[in-house]
């Protein structure tokens, strides 16, 4: 069970894309309550497989944005449970060339977890 009320709520969205967009909005706006909530560790032992998969994706995004904002990254983000064995590409419609490009050009928070988002796709207006 995801213990963080914000992340749990985003995980429970019927559409994952919408939940991730909402997460990106919270990060882009530097929502103080949301960011403060991330400092409390999540007990990953209590999470099921689907929750761990979701947390792996979003921890890459959160780690990336917190580093950009020069905010301390909680240690639980970097737990080995939050890493995929095989590359995961968030965009489903990319060529093999784009996949290779993402593997080499993505920032460390993505490469470390084997989660790849196109940075142009996660930018907020």
Coordinates of C-alpha atoms in Angstrom, one line a residue:
X1 CA 0.0 0.0 0.0
X2 CA 1.3 3.4 -1.0
X3 CA 1.4 5.3 2.3
X4 CA 1.7 8.8 0.8
X5 CA -1.8 10.2 0.3
X6 CA -0.8 12.3 -2.8
X7 CA 0.9 9.4 -4.5
X8 CA -1.8 7.0 -3.6
X9 CA -4.4 9.3 -5.1
X10 CA -2.4 9.7 -8.3
X11 CA -1.9 6.0 -8.5
X12 CA -5.6 5.4 -8.2
X13 CA -6.5 7.6 -11.2
X14 CA -8.3 5.4 -13.8
X15 CA -5.9 6.6 -16.5
X16 CA -2.2 6.5 -15.7
X17 CA -1.4 9.3 -18.2
X18 CA -3.8 11.7 -16.3
X19 CA -2.2 10.8 -13.0
X20 CA 1.3 11.4 -14.3
X21 CA 0.2 14.7 -15.8
X22 CA -1.2 15.7 -12.4
X23 CA 2.1 14.7 -10.8
X24 CA 4.0 16.8 -13.2
X25 CA 1.7 19.8 -12.4
X26 CA 2.5 19.4 -8.7
X27 CA 6.2 19.2 -9.4
X28 CA 6.2 22.1 -11.9
X29 CA 4.3 24.3 -9.4
X30 CA 6.6 23.3 -6.6
X31 CA 3.6 22.5 -4.4
X32 CA 5.0 22.8 -0.9
X33 CA 2.6 20.4 0.7
X34 CA 3.2 17.7 -1.9
X35 CA 7.0 18.1 -1.8
X36 CA 7.0 18.0 2.0
X37 CA 4.9 14.8 1.9
X38 CA 7.6 13.1 -0.2
X39 CA 10.2 13.5 2.6
X40 CA 8.3 10.8 4.6
X41 CA 9.5 7.4 3.4
X42 CA 7.2 4.9 1.9
X43 CA 7.4 1.4 3.2
X44 CA 8.0 -0.4 -0.1
X45 CA 7.6 -3.8 1.6
X46 CA 3.9 -3.0 1.9
X47 CA 3.5 -2.2 -1.8
X48 CA 2.2 -4.7 -4.3
X49 CA 3.8 -5.2 -7.8
X50 CA 1.6 -2.7 -9.6
X51 CA 2.3 0.0 -6.9
X52 CA 6.0 -0.7 -7.2
X53 CA 5.9 -0.3 -11.0
X54 CA 4.0 3.0 -10.6
X55 CA 6.4 4.2 -7.9
X56 CA 9.4 3.3 -10.1
X57 CA 8.0 5.5 -13.0
X58 CA 7.1 8.5 -10.8
X59 CA 10.2 8.3 -8.6
X60 CA 12.3 8.9 -11.7
X61 CA 10.2 12.0 -12.5
X62 CA 10.3 13.3 -8.9
X63 CA 14.0 12.7 -8.5
X64 CA 14.7 14.6 -11.7
X65 CA 12.5 17.6 -10.8
X66 CA 13.8 17.8 -7.2
X67 CA 17.4 17.9 -8.5
X68 CA 16.5 20.6 -11.0
X69 CA 15.0 22.7 -8.1
X70 CA 18.0 21.9 -5.9
X71 CA 15.7 20.2 -3.3
X72 CA 17.1 17.3 -1.3
X73 CA 16.0 14.0 -2.8
X74 CA 14.6 11.6 -0.3
X75 CA 16.6 8.4 0.0
X76 CA 13.6 6.1 -0.5
X77 CA 13.4 7.3 -4.1
X78 CA 16.6 5.5 -4.8
X79 CA 15.7 2.1 -3.3
X80 CA 16.7 -0.8 -5.5
X81 CA 13.1 -1.9 -5.5
X82 CA 12.3 1.1 -7.7
X83 CA 14.3 0.0 -10.7
X84 CA 13.3 -2.0 -13.7
X85 CA 15.4 -4.9 -15.0
X86 CA 14.6 -4.0 -18.6
X87 CA 14.2 -0.6 -20.2
X88 CA 10.7 0.9 -19.8
X89 CA 9.7 3.6 -22.3
X90 CA 6.8 5.8 -21.3
X91 CA 6.0 6.7 -24.8
X92 CA 4.6 3.6 -26.6
X93 CA 5.1 5.0 -30.1
X94 CA 8.8 5.5 -30.5
X95 CA 11.2 4.0 -32.9
X96 CA 14.1 1.8 -32.0
X97 CA 16.4 4.7 -32.8
X98 CA 14.5 6.9 -30.4
X99 CA 14.8 4.2 -27.7
X100 CA 18.6 4.1 -28.1
X101 CA 18.7 7.9 -28.1
X102 CA 16.8 8.1 -24.9
X103 CA 19.0 5.5 -23.2
X104 CA 22.1 7.7 -24.0
X105 CA 20.7 11.2 -23.5
X106 CA 18.4 10.8 -20.5
X107 CA 19.4 12.2 -17.2
X108 CA 20.7 9.9 -14.4
X109 CA 17.4 9.7 -12.5
X110 CA 15.9 7.9 -15.6
X111 CA 18.9 5.8 -16.6
X112 CA 19.4 4.6 -13.1
X113 CA 15.8 3.2 -12.9
X114 CA 15.7 2.1 -16.5
X115 CA 12.7 4.4 -17.0
X116 CA 12.8 6.6 -20.1
X117 CA 10.6 9.7 -20.7
X118 CA 11.1 12.1 -23.5
X119 CA 12.0 15.3 -21.8
X120 CA 10.0 17.3 -24.4
X121 CA 7.0 15.3 -23.4
X122 CA 7.2 15.9 -19.7
X123 CA 7.9 19.7 -20.0
X124 CA 5.0 21.8 -18.7
X125 CA 3.9 25.1 -20.4

